[in-house]
Amino acid sequence: MGYHAIITGASAGIGAALAHELSRHGYSVGLIARRADKLDEVAASVRASGGQAAVATADVTDREGLAAAIASLEAEQGPCEVLVCNAGVIGLQYADTFNAEDVVHIMNVNFNGCVYGVEAVLPGMLARGRGQLVAISSVAGMRGLPTWSAYSASKSAVSTFWESLRVELKPRGIQCTTVQPGFIDTDLVKGNKNPMPFLLSPEELSRRVAGAIQRRDGEFTVPWQMEGLMWLTRRLPNWLYDRVMYSNVPKSRRGPRKE
Ligand SMILES: NC(=O)c1ccc[n+]([C@@H]2O[C@H](COP(=O)([O-])OP(=O)(O)OC[C@H]3O[C@@H](n4cnc5c(N)ncnc54)[C@H](OP(=O)(O)O)[C@@H]3O)[C@@H](O)[C@H]2O)c1
């Protein structure tokens, strides 16, 4: 049996594409998400291509449920060598309809879901002295994006959390890989009305992410054009950043101006 990679959010989009790609690289894949029917479809198509796949349903915000799902996949396919924390959601926040519950939900899925995943696999990886923790974060975590405040905050939290872990875990044989994709053509961004430059397919992204996993990169921002754009964006002074990014707030949501 090859190395075992467990992927959360594997029922659709990037997670499903990554399941195929890692399987092609010889991993047996353990697939986690909430929709059992979609997981079964992904697993069946991985197996039809000659790969090995097992599924377990869990909501990543359910700490015990996620731990149990990971334990069942490990019992079936062996210890988790690579955990890909990919499950994620997005949502828009507008000043006039601000609601803390929406923000907390996004943080729970995108950030706490990763933390619970790490908690479930880390003791085993430490005992074996090897493993890889991969977070599918986002370039959205590099600066605060208007109307995507919770999403930006959740991805910023994931990226810095992974960086902290990376420093501490590398000497113990465990690599932490932070993936920061730009726009990927999945259901997550279907309703996005703003421009999505350098859009990639989930399959193309997965090919590149599989490379980053194999190279055991610490950080991987993709595509390179978006990496360059974010490099520039991070260096913009706030007065200019605010002016440029305000164009992403829909006119109908701007309210009366006070300056
Ligand atoms: N698309 C982009 O432009 C883009 C860019 C940068 C980063 N990303 C990140 O990439 C990751 C995957 O996104 P995607 O674009 O592939 O989105 P997607 O097509 O909407 O897929 C999201 C996946 O997450 C799962 N999921 C959502 N909530 C969950 C929960 N509470 N518990 C368990 N699984 C859950 C969904 O499965 P179930 O509904 O079956 O549970 C689904 O498999 C996310 O972390 C996202 O932030 C996406």
PDB file of C-alpha atoms and ligand atoms in Angstrom:
ATOM      1  CA  MET A   1       0.000   0.000   0.000  1.00  0.00           C
ATOM      2  CA  GLY A   2       1.310   3.499  -0.922  1.00  0.00           C
ATOM      3  CA  TYR A   3       1.351   6.510   1.361  1.00  0.00           C
ATOM      4  CA  HIS A   4      -2.013   7.450   2.775  1.00  0.00           C
ATOM      5  CA  ALA A   5      -3.262  11.007   2.190  1.00  0.00           C
ATOM      6  CA  ILE A   6      -6.409  12.198   3.931  1.00  0.00           C
ATOM      7  CA  ILE A   7      -8.267  15.117   2.337  1.00  0.00           C
ATOM      8  CA  THR A   8     -11.082  17.085   3.947  1.00  0.00           C
ATOM      9  CA  GLY A   9     -13.656  18.708   1.695  1.00  0.00           C
ATOM     10  CA  ALA A  10     -13.062  15.955  -0.861  1.00  0.00           C
ATOM     11  CA  SER A  11     -16.633  15.704  -2.166  1.00  0.00           C
ATOM     12  CA  ALA A  12     -16.250  18.552  -4.678  1.00  0.00           C
ATOM     13  CA  GLY A  13     -14.019  21.190  -6.233  1.00  0.00           C
ATOM     14  CA  ILE A  14     -10.364  21.299  -5.257  1.00  0.00           C
ATOM     15  CA  GLY A  15     -10.591  18.411  -2.760  1.00  0.00           C
ATOM     16  CA  ALA A  16     -12.084  16.030  -5.346  1.00  0.00           C
ATOM     17  CA  ALA A  17      -9.512  17.049  -7.975  1.00  0.00           C
ATOM     18  CA  LEU A  18      -6.703  16.622  -5.465  1.00  0.00           C
ATOM     19  CA  ALA A  19      -7.984  13.141  -4.590  1.00  0.00           C
ATOM     20  CA  HIS A  20      -7.499  12.122  -8.240  1.00  0.00           C
ATOM     21  CA  GLU A  21      -4.135  13.836  -8.528  1.00  0.00           C
ATOM     22  CA  LEU A  22      -2.658  12.349  -5.332  1.00  0.00           C
ATOM     23  CA  SER A  23      -4.003   8.950  -6.338  1.00  0.00           C
ATOM     24  CA  ARG A  24      -2.150   9.303  -9.655  1.00  0.00           C
ATOM     25  CA  HIS A  25       0.984  10.002  -7.593  1.00  0.00           C
ATOM     26  CA  GLY A  26       0.545   6.646  -5.835  1.00  0.00           C
ATOM     27  CA  TYR A  27      -1.200   7.719  -2.625  1.00  0.00           C
ATOM     28  CA  SER A  28      -4.159   5.850  -1.241  1.00  0.00           C
ATOM     29  CA  VAL A  29      -6.668   8.594  -0.515  1.00  0.00           C
ATOM     30  CA  GLY A  30      -8.998   8.987   2.467  1.00  0.00           C
ATOM     31  CA  LEU A  31     -11.879  11.300   1.639  1.00  0.00           C
ATOM     32  CA  ILE A  32     -13.831  13.347   4.179  1.00  0.00           C
ATOM     33  CA  ALA A  33     -16.817  15.694   3.737  1.00  0.00           C
ATOM     34  CA  ARG A  34     -20.471  15.842   4.792  1.00  0.00           C
ATOM     35  CA  ARG A  35     -22.171  14.590   1.580  1.00  0.00           C
ATOM     36  CA  ALA A  36     -21.789  10.809   1.492  1.00  0.00           C
ATOM     37  CA  ASP A  37     -23.197  10.430  -2.051  1.00  0.00           C
ATOM     38  CA  LYS A  38     -20.686  12.898  -3.503  1.00  0.00           C
ATOM     39  CA  LEU A  39     -17.810  11.278  -1.602  1.00  0.00           C
ATOM     40  CA  ASP A  40     -18.820   7.866  -2.938  1.00  0.00           C
ATOM     41  CA  GLU A  41     -18.811   9.241  -6.497  1.00  0.00           C
ATOM     42  CA  VAL A  42     -15.295  10.653  -6.080  1.00  0.00           C
ATOM     43  CA  ALA A  43     -14.053   7.419  -4.499  1.00  0.00           C
ATOM     44  CA  ALA A  44     -15.625   5.301  -7.271  1.00  0.00           C
ATOM     45  CA  SER A  45     -13.962   7.378  -9.964  1.00  0.00           C
ATOM     46  CA  VAL A  46     -10.570   7.205  -8.181  1.00  0.00           C
ATOM     47  CA  ARG A  47     -10.939   3.402  -8.005  1.00  0.00           C
ATOM     48  CA  ALA A  48     -12.046   3.243 -11.654  1.00  0.00           C
ATOM     49  CA  SER A  49      -8.727   4.892 -12.550  1.00  0.00           C
ATOM     50  CA  GLY A  50      -6.837   2.192 -10.642  1.00  0.00           C
ATOM     51  CA  GLY A  51      -6.407   4.049  -7.332  1.00  0.00           C
ATOM     52  CA  GLN A  52      -7.293   3.205  -3.756  1.00  0.00           C
ATOM     53  CA  ALA A  53      -9.864   5.304  -1.896  1.00  0.00           C
ATOM     54  CA  ALA A  54     -11.872   5.137   1.305  1.00  0.00           C
ATOM     55  CA  VAL A  55     -14.503   7.559   2.547  1.00  0.00           C
ATOM     56  CA  ALA A  56     -15.758   8.818   5.905  1.00  0.00           C
ATOM     57  CA  THR A  57     -18.393  11.473   6.428  1.00  0.00           C
ATOM     58  CA  ALA A  58     -17.803  14.226   8.957  1.00  0.00           C
ATOM     59  CA  ASP A  59     -18.430  17.881   9.505  1.00  0.00           C
ATOM     60  CA  VAL A  60     -15.012  19.420  10.165  1.00  0.00           C
ATOM     61  CA  THR A  61     -16.520  21.673  12.839  1.00  0.00           C
ATOM     62  CA  ASP A  62     -17.355  18.556  14.879  1.00  0.00           C
ATOM     63  CA  ARG A  63     -14.103  17.842  16.732  1.00  0.00           C
ATOM     64  CA  GLU A  64     -14.978  14.288  17.845  1.00  0.00           C
ATOM     65  CA  GLY A  65     -16.727  13.445  14.566  1.00  0.00           C
ATOM     66  CA  LEU A  66     -13.705  14.487  12.529  1.00  0.00           C
ATOM     67  CA  ALA A  67     -11.316  12.565  14.808  1.00  0.00           C
ATOM     68  CA  ALA A  68     -13.508   9.455  14.444  1.00  0.00           C
ATOM     69  CA  ALA A  69     -13.590   9.824  10.639  1.00  0.00           C
ATOM     70  CA  ILE A  70      -9.804  10.134  10.472  1.00  0.00           C
ATOM     71  CA  ALA A  71      -9.390   7.145  12.812  1.00  0.00           C
ATOM     72  CA  SER A  72     -11.663   5.017  10.615  1.00  0.00           C
ATOM     73  CA  LEU A  73      -9.700   5.942   7.466  1.00  0.00           C
ATOM     74  CA  GLU A  74      -6.415   5.149   9.221  1.00  0.00           C
ATOM     75  CA  ALA A  75      -7.813   1.774  10.331  1.00  0.00           C
ATOM     76  CA  GLU A  76      -8.729   1.018   6.711  1.00  0.00           C
ATOM     77  CA  GLN A  77      -5.745   2.441   4.802  1.00  0.00           C
ATOM     78  CA  GLY A  78      -2.929   2.841   7.322  1.00  0.00           C
ATOM     79  CA  PRO A  79      -1.479   5.836   9.147  1.00  0.00           C
ATOM     80  CA  CYS A  80      -2.076   9.266   7.677  1.00  0.00           C
ATOM     81  CA  GLU A  81       1.158  10.433   6.026  1.00  0.00           C
ATOM     82  CA  VAL A  82      -0.336  13.572   4.481  1.00  0.00           C
ATOM     83  CA  LEU A  83      -3.313  15.482   5.851  1.00  0.00           C
ATOM     84  CA  VAL A  84      -4.801  18.039   3.473  1.00  0.00           C
ATOM     85  CA  CYS A  85      -7.057  20.472   5.351  1.00  0.00           C
ATOM     86  CA  ASN A  86      -9.098  21.717   2.428  1.00  0.00           C
ATOM     87  CA  ALA A  87     -12.752  21.930   3.551  1.00  0.00           C
ATOM     88  CA  GLY A  88     -13.868  25.516   3.356  1.00  0.00           C
ATOM     89  CA  VAL A  89     -16.746  27.918   2.900  1.00  0.00           C
ATOM     90  CA  ILE A  90     -17.086  31.548   1.880  1.00  0.00           C
ATOM     91  CA  GLY A  91     -19.647  34.231   2.653  1.00  0.00           C
ATOM     92  CA  LEU A  92     -20.106  37.931   2.188  1.00  0.00           C
ATOM     93  CA  GLN A  93     -20.293  40.383   5.074  1.00  0.00           C
ATOM     94  CA  TYR A  94     -21.822  43.822   4.551  1.00  0.00           C
ATOM     95  CA  ALA A  95     -21.722  46.587   7.148  1.00  0.00           C
ATOM     96  CA  ASP A  96     -25.504  47.078   7.244  1.00  0.00           C
ATOM     97  CA  THR A  97     -26.342  43.399   7.734  1.00  0.00           C
ATOM     98  CA  PHE A  98     -23.334  42.459   9.862  1.00  0.00           C
ATOM     99  CA  ASN A  99     -23.940  39.302  11.835  1.00  0.00           C
ATOM    100  CA  ALA A 100     -21.350  37.713  14.124  1.00  0.00           C
ATOM    101  CA  GLU A 101     -22.856  34.238  13.637  1.00  0.00           C
ATOM    102  CA  ASP A 102     -21.918  34.222   9.944  1.00  0.00           C
ATOM    103  CA  VAL A 103     -18.350  35.196  10.803  1.00  0.00           C
ATOM    104  CA  VAL A 104     -18.048  32.567  13.528  1.00  0.00           C
ATOM    105  CA  HIS A 105     -19.381  29.893  11.158  1.00  0.00           C
ATOM    106  CA  ILE A 106     -16.748  30.693   8.538  1.00  0.00           C
ATOM    107  CA  MET A 107     -14.013  30.704  11.186  1.00  0.00           C
ATOM    108  CA  ASN A 108     -15.293  27.372  12.514  1.00  0.00           C
ATOM    109  CA  VAL A 109     -15.160  25.608   9.159  1.00  0.00           C
ATOM    110  CA  ASN A 110     -12.083  27.262   7.653  1.00  0.00           C
ATOM    111  CA  PHE A 111      -9.890  27.594  10.737  1.00  0.00           C
ATOM    112  CA  ASN A 112     -11.157  25.398  13.590  1.00  0.00           C
ATOM    113  CA  GLY A 113     -11.780  22.589  11.094  1.00  0.00           C
ATOM    114  CA  CYS A 114      -8.042  22.630  10.302  1.00  0.00           C
ATOM    115  CA  VAL A 115      -7.108  22.723  13.973  1.00  0.00           C
ATOM    116  CA  TYR A 116      -9.277  19.666  14.709  1.00  0.00           C
ATOM    117  CA  GLY A 117      -7.703  17.844  11.778  1.00  0.00           C
ATOM    118  CA  VAL A 118      -4.204  18.582  13.041  1.00  0.00           C
ATOM    119  CA  GLU A 119      -5.146  17.432  16.535  1.00  0.00           C
ATOM    120  CA  ALA A 120      -6.337  14.094  15.155  1.00  0.00           C
ATOM    121  CA  VAL A 121      -3.185  13.219  13.192  1.00  0.00           C
ATOM    122  CA  LEU A 122      -0.335  14.988  14.986  1.00  0.00           C
ATOM    123  CA  PRO A 123       0.310  12.491  17.803  1.00  0.00           C
ATOM    124  CA  GLY A 124       0.734   9.686  15.241  1.00  0.00           C
ATOM    125  CA  MET A 125       3.021  11.783  13.042  1.00  0.00           C
ATOM    126  CA  LEU A 126       5.148  12.785  16.040  1.00  0.00           C
ATOM    127  CA  ALA A 127       5.439   9.149  17.143  1.00  0.00           C
ATOM    128  CA  ARG A 128       6.523   8.094  13.627  1.00  0.00           C
ATOM    129  CA  GLY A 129       8.780  11.138  13.219  1.00  0.00           C
ATOM    130  CA  ARG A 130       7.380  11.941   9.776  1.00  0.00           C
ATOM    131  CA  GLY A 131       4.351  13.317   7.972  1.00  0.00           C
ATOM    132  CA  GLN A 132       3.018  16.360   6.176  1.00  0.00           C
ATOM    133  CA  LEU A 133       0.283  18.800   7.098  1.00  0.00           C
ATOM    134  CA  VAL A 134      -1.104  20.694   4.117  1.00  0.00           C
ATOM    135  CA  ALA A 135      -3.478  23.649   4.452  1.00  0.00           C
ATOM    136  CA  ILE A 136      -5.437  24.955   1.505  1.00  0.00           C
ATOM    137  CA  SER A 137      -5.406  28.571   2.597  1.00  0.00           C
ATOM    138  CA  SER A 138      -5.831  31.450   0.117  1.00  0.00           C
ATOM    139  CA  VAL A 139      -4.276  34.644  -1.188  1.00  0.00           C
ATOM    140  CA  ALA A 140      -7.365  36.203   0.436  1.00  0.00           C
ATOM    141  CA  GLY A 141      -5.522  35.796   3.745  1.00  0.00           C
ATOM    142  CA  MET A 142      -2.705  38.124   2.662  1.00  0.00           C
ATOM    143  CA  ARG A 143      -4.718  41.337   3.052  1.00  0.00           C
ATOM    144  CA  GLY A 144      -8.212  42.103   4.333  1.00  0.00           C
ATOM    145  CA  LEU A 145     -10.620  41.938   1.408  1.00  0.00           C
ATOM    146  CA  PRO A 146     -13.721  44.146   1.679  1.00  0.00           C
ATOM    147  CA  THR A 147     -16.996  42.178   2.052  1.00  0.00           C
ATOM    148  CA  TRP A 148     -14.968  38.975   2.503  1.00  0.00           C
ATOM    149  CA  SER A 149     -13.839  39.941   6.001  1.00  0.00           C
ATOM    150  CA  ALA A 150     -14.540  36.580   7.650  1.00  0.00           C
ATOM    151  CA  TYR A 151     -13.037  34.619   4.763  1.00  0.00           C
ATOM    152  CA  SER A 152      -9.903  36.789   4.728  1.00  0.00           C
ATOM    153  CA  ALA A 153      -9.551  36.520   8.499  1.00  0.00           C
ATOM    154  CA  SER A 154     -10.018  32.741   8.449  1.00  0.00           C
ATOM    155  CA  LYS A 155      -7.368  32.272   5.745  1.00  0.00           C
ATOM    156  CA  SER A 156      -4.968  34.666   7.434  1.00  0.00           C
ATOM    157  CA  ALA A 157      -5.399  32.623  10.628  1.00  0.00           C
ATOM    158  CA  VAL A 158      -4.761  29.365   8.767  1.00  0.00           C
ATOM    159  CA  SER A 159      -1.606  30.696   7.077  1.00  0.00           C
ATOM    160  CA  THR A 160      -0.020  32.054  10.256  1.00  0.00           C
ATOM    161  CA  PHE A 161      -1.072  28.975  12.255  1.00  0.00           C
ATOM    162  CA  TRP A 162       0.606  26.751   9.666  1.00  0.00           C
ATOM    163  CA  GLU A 163       3.714  28.922   9.691  1.00  0.00           C
ATOM    164  CA  SER A 164       3.978  28.619  13.485  1.00  0.00           C
ATOM    165  CA  LEU A 165       3.598  24.851  13.253  1.00  0.00           C
ATOM    166  CA  ARG A 166       6.126  24.639  10.417  1.00  0.00           C
ATOM    167  CA  VAL A 167       8.902  26.195  12.467  1.00  0.00           C
ATOM    168  CA  GLU A 168       8.287  23.851  15.374  1.00  0.00           C
ATOM    169  CA  LEU A 169       7.550  20.629  13.511  1.00  0.00           C
ATOM    170  CA  LYS A 170      10.137  20.582  10.723  1.00  0.00           C
ATOM    171  CA  PRO A 171      12.978  19.486  13.028  1.00  0.00           C
ATOM    172  CA  ARG A 172      10.725  16.627  14.141  1.00  0.00           C
ATOM    173  CA  GLY A 173      10.299  15.310  10.587  1.00  0.00           C
ATOM    174  CA  ILE A 174       6.884  16.839   9.875  1.00  0.00           C
ATOM    175  CA  GLN A 175       6.549  19.354   7.047  1.00  0.00           C
ATOM    176  CA  CYS A 176       3.798  21.978   7.060  1.00  0.00           C
ATOM    177  CA  THR A 177       2.802  23.188   3.603  1.00  0.00           C
ATOM    178  CA  THR A 178       0.641  26.276   3.215  1.00  0.00           C
ATOM    179  CA  VAL A 179      -1.036  26.475  -0.196  1.00  0.00           C
ATOM    180  CA  GLN A 180      -2.347  29.908  -1.156  1.00  0.00           C
ATOM    181  CA  PRO A 181      -4.337  29.643  -4.382  1.00  0.00           C
ATOM    182  CA  GLY A 182      -5.731  32.571  -6.308  1.00  0.00           C
ATOM    183  CA  PHE A 183      -9.120  32.152  -8.010  1.00  0.00           C
ATOM    184  CA  ILE A 184     -10.122  28.558  -8.799  1.00  0.00           C
ATOM    185  CA  ASP A 185     -13.169  27.705 -10.878  1.00  0.00           C
ATOM    186  CA  THR A 186     -15.331  25.839  -8.344  1.00  0.00           C
ATOM    187  CA  ASP A 187     -18.782  26.216  -6.761  1.00  0.00           C
ATOM    188  CA  LEU A 188     -17.172  28.310  -4.001  1.00  0.00           C
ATOM    189  CA  VAL A 189     -16.765  31.337  -6.274  1.00  0.00           C
ATOM    190  CA  LYS A 190     -19.697  30.706  -8.660  1.00  0.00           C
ATOM    191  CA  GLY A 191     -21.656  33.703  -7.352  1.00  0.00           C
ATOM    192  CA  ASN A 192     -18.692  36.099  -7.236  1.00  0.00           C
ATOM    193  CA  LYS A 193     -19.512  39.216  -9.257  1.00  0.00           C
ATOM    194  CA  ASN A 194     -16.044  40.777  -9.014  1.00  0.00           C
ATOM    195  CA  PRO A 195     -13.280  40.059 -11.546  1.00  0.00           C
ATOM    196  CA  MET A 196     -11.368  36.804 -11.048  1.00  0.00           C
ATOM    197  CA  PRO A 197      -8.017  37.256 -12.800  1.00  0.00           C
ATOM    198  CA  PHE A 198      -5.763  34.274 -13.585  1.00  0.00           C
ATOM    199  CA  LEU A 199      -8.597  31.795 -12.912  1.00  0.00           C
ATOM    200  CA  LEU A 200      -7.390  28.161 -12.816  1.00  0.00           C
ATOM    201  CA  SER A 201      -9.342  24.909 -13.028  1.00  0.00           C
ATOM    202  CA  PRO A 202      -9.297  22.717  -9.899  1.00  0.00           C
ATOM    203  CA  GLU A 203      -7.496  20.050 -11.956  1.00  0.00           C
ATOM    204  CA  GLU A 204      -4.700  22.435 -12.956  1.00  0.00           C
ATOM    205  CA  LEU A 205      -4.380  23.681  -9.377  1.00  0.00           C
ATOM    206  CA  SER A 206      -4.225  20.108  -8.097  1.00  0.00           C
ATOM    207  CA  ARG A 207      -1.403  19.214 -10.468  1.00  0.00           C
ATOM    208  CA  ARG A 208       0.626  22.088  -9.072  1.00  0.00           C
ATOM    209  CA  VAL A 209      -0.327  21.395  -5.456  1.00  0.00           C
ATOM    210  CA  ALA A 210       0.706  17.741  -5.834  1.00  0.00           C
ATOM    211  CA  GLY A 211       4.119  19.041  -6.948  1.00  0.00           C
ATOM    212  CA  ALA A 212       4.363  21.272  -3.874  1.00  0.00           C
ATOM    213  CA  ILE A 213       3.440  18.327  -1.643  1.00  0.00           C
ATOM    214  CA  GLN A 214       6.080  16.102  -3.236  1.00  0.00           C
ATOM    215  CA  ARG A 215       8.734  18.819  -2.965  1.00  0.00           C
ATOM    216  CA  ARG A 216       7.625  19.360   0.642  1.00  0.00           C
ATOM    217  CA  ASP A 217       7.388  23.118   0.072  1.00  0.00           C
ATOM    218  CA  GLY A 218       6.779  25.283   3.136  1.00  0.00           C
ATOM    219  CA  GLU A 219       4.620  27.756   1.260  1.00  0.00           C
ATOM    220  CA  PHE A 220       3.162  27.633  -2.218  1.00  0.00           C
ATOM    221  CA  THR A 221       1.244  30.497  -3.830  1.00  0.00           C
ATOM    222  CA  VAL A 222      -0.355  29.751  -7.176  1.00  0.00           C
ATOM    223  CA  PRO A 223      -0.570  30.873  -9.957  1.00  0.00           C
ATOM    224  CA  TRP A 224       2.652  32.895 -10.134  1.00  0.00           C
ATOM    225  CA  GLN A 225       0.824  35.879 -11.614  1.00  0.00           C
ATOM    226  CA  MET A 226      -1.355  36.039  -8.506  1.00  0.00           C
ATOM    227  CA  GLU A 227       1.708  35.634  -6.309  1.00  0.00           C
ATOM    228  CA  GLY A 228       3.202  38.691  -8.066  1.00  0.00           C
ATOM    229  CA  LEU A 229      -0.026  40.666  -7.767  1.00  0.00           C
ATOM    230  CA  MET A 230      -0.247  39.890  -4.042  1.00  0.00           C
ATOM    231  CA  TRP A 231       3.416  40.805  -3.575  1.00  0.00           C
ATOM    232  CA  LEU A 232       2.561  44.240  -4.946  1.00  0.00           C
ATOM    233  CA  THR A 233      -0.750  44.499  -3.097  1.00  0.00           C
ATOM    234  CA  ARG A 234       0.919  43.776   0.238  1.00  0.00           C
ATOM    235  CA  ARG A 235       3.270  46.702  -0.350  1.00  0.00           C
ATOM    236  CA  LEU A 236       0.550  49.245  -1.205  1.00  0.00           C
ATOM    237  CA  PRO A 237       0.118  51.924   1.448  1.00  0.00           C
ATOM    238  CA  ASN A 238      -3.263  51.708   3.190  1.00  0.00           C
ATOM    239  CA  TRP A 239      -4.602  54.942   1.620  1.00  0.00           C
ATOM    240  CA  LEU A 240      -4.075  53.500  -1.869  1.00  0.00           C
ATOM    241  CA  TYR A 241      -5.163  49.955  -0.997  1.00  0.00           C
ATOM    242  CA  ASP A 242      -8.414  51.294   0.505  1.00  0.00           C
ATOM    243  CA  ARG A 243      -9.155  53.390  -2.551  1.00  0.00           C
ATOM    244  CA  VAL A 244      -8.504  50.567  -5.027  1.00  0.00           C
ATOM    245  CA  MET A 245     -10.360  47.901  -3.062  1.00  0.00           C
ATOM    246  CA  TYR A 246     -13.426  50.047  -2.350  1.00  0.00           C
ATOM    247  CA  SER A 247     -14.460  49.385  -5.942  1.00  0.00           C
ATOM    248  CA  ASN A 248     -15.222  45.806  -4.825  1.00  0.00           C
ATOM    249  CA  VAL A 249     -17.960  46.996  -2.458  1.00  0.00           C
ATOM    250  CA  PRO A 250     -21.203  46.949  -4.467  1.00  0.00           C
ATOM    251  CA  LYS A 251     -22.678  50.449  -4.910  1.00  0.00           C
ATOM    252  CA  SER A 252     -25.975  49.252  -3.409  1.00  0.00           C
ATOM    253  CA  ARG A 253     -24.115  48.309  -0.200  1.00  0.00           C
ATOM    254  CA  ARG A 254     -22.065  51.450   0.308  1.00  0.00           C
ATOM    255  CA  GLY A 255     -24.498  53.564   2.330  1.00  0.00           C
ATOM    256  CA  PRO A 256     -24.089  57.305   2.882  1.00  0.00           C
ATOM    257  CA  ARG A 257     -20.508  58.666   2.660  1.00  0.00           C
ATOM    258  CA  LYS A 258     -19.208  60.612   5.648  1.00  0.00           C
ATOM    259  CA  GLU A 259     -15.885  61.958   4.340  1.00  0.00           C
TER     260      GLU A 259
HETATM  261  N1  LIG B   1     -12.251  28.311  -5.307  1.00  0.00           N
HETATM  262  C1  LIG B   1     -11.345  29.242  -5.055  1.00  0.00           C
HETATM  263  O1  LIG B   1     -11.225  30.264  -5.772  1.00  0.00           O
HETATM  264  C2  LIG B   1     -10.405  29.081  -3.887  1.00  0.00           C
HETATM  265  C3  LIG B   1      -9.289  29.915  -3.828  1.00  0.00           C
HETATM  266  C4  LIG B   1      -8.412  29.804  -2.760  1.00  0.00           C
HETATM  267  C5  LIG B   1      -8.651  28.864  -1.767  1.00  0.00           C
HETATM  268  N2  LIG B   1      -9.744  28.059  -1.856  1.00  0.00           N
HETATM  269  C6  LIG B   1      -9.967  27.114  -0.764  1.00  0.00           C
HETATM  270  O2  LIG B   1      -9.994  25.808  -1.270  1.00  0.00           O
HETATM  271  C7  LIG B   1     -10.781  24.982  -0.419  1.00  0.00           C
HETATM  272  C8  LIG B   1     -11.745  24.154  -1.259  1.00  0.00           C
HETATM  273  O3  LIG B   1     -12.634  25.066  -1.894  1.00  0.00           O
HETATM  274  P1  LIG B   1     -13.357  24.756  -3.277  1.00  0.00           P
HETATM  275  O4  LIG B   1     -13.145  25.946  -4.138  1.00  0.00           O
HETATM  276  O5  LIG B   1     -13.016  23.406  -3.770  1.00  0.00           O
HETATM  277  O6  LIG B   1     -14.883  24.815  -2.790  1.00  0.00           O
HETATM  278  P2  LIG B   1     -16.149  23.845  -3.065  1.00  0.00           P
HETATM  279  O7  LIG B   1     -16.133  23.373  -4.458  1.00  0.00           O
HETATM  280  O8  LIG B   1     -17.316  24.615  -2.565  1.00  0.00           O
HETATM  281  O9  LIG B   1     -15.849  22.607  -2.085  1.00  0.00           O
HETATM  282  C9  LIG B   1     -15.842  22.784  -0.700  1.00  0.00           C
HETATM  283  C10 LIG B   1     -15.625  21.440  -0.044  1.00  0.00           C
HETATM  284  O10 LIG B   1     -15.596  21.644   1.377  1.00  0.00           O
HETATM  285  C11 LIG B   1     -16.531  20.757   1.979  1.00  0.00           C
HETATM  286  N3  LIG B   1     -17.080  21.347   3.206  1.00  0.00           N
HETATM  287  C12 LIG B   1     -17.678  22.547   3.356  1.00  0.00           C
HETATM  288  N4  LIG B   1     -18.067  22.710   4.631  1.00  0.00           N
HETATM  289  C13 LIG B   1     -17.715  21.588   5.285  1.00  0.00           C
HETATM  290  C14 LIG B   1     -17.851  21.150   6.628  1.00  0.00           C
HETATM  291  N5  LIG B   1     -18.448  21.910   7.559  1.00  0.00           N
HETATM  292  N6  LIG B   1     -17.372  19.933   6.963  1.00  0.00           N
HETATM  293  C15 LIG B   1     -16.774  19.149   6.034  1.00  0.00           C
HETATM  294  N7  LIG B   1     -16.601  19.504   4.752  1.00  0.00           N
HETATM  295  C16 LIG B   1     -17.069  20.714   4.386  1.00  0.00           C
HETATM  296  C17 LIG B   1     -17.595  20.510   0.925  1.00  0.00           C
HETATM  297  O11 LIG B   1     -18.177  19.227   1.113  1.00  0.00           O
HETATM  298  P3  LIG B   1     -19.614  18.923   1.755  1.00  0.00           P
HETATM  299  O12 LIG B   1     -20.522  20.038   1.364  1.00  0.00           O
HETATM  300  O13 LIG B   1     -19.979  17.603   1.151  1.00  0.00           O
HETATM  301  O14 LIG B   1     -19.380  18.838   3.222  1.00  0.00           O
HETATM  302  C18 LIG B   1     -16.735  20.461  -0.343  1.00  0.00           C
HETATM  303  O15 LIG B   1     -16.198  19.180  -0.509  1.00  0.00           O
HETATM  304  C19 LIG B   1     -11.454  25.915   0.568  1.00  0.00           C
HETATM  305  O16 LIG B   1     -10.760  25.912   1.801  1.00  0.00           O
HETATM  306  C20 LIG B   1     -11.321  27.268  -0.083  1.00  0.00           C
HETATM  307  O17 LIG B   1     -11.329  28.332   0.841  1.00  0.00           O
HETATM  308  C21 LIG B   1     -10.627  28.141  -2.890  1.00  0.00           C
END
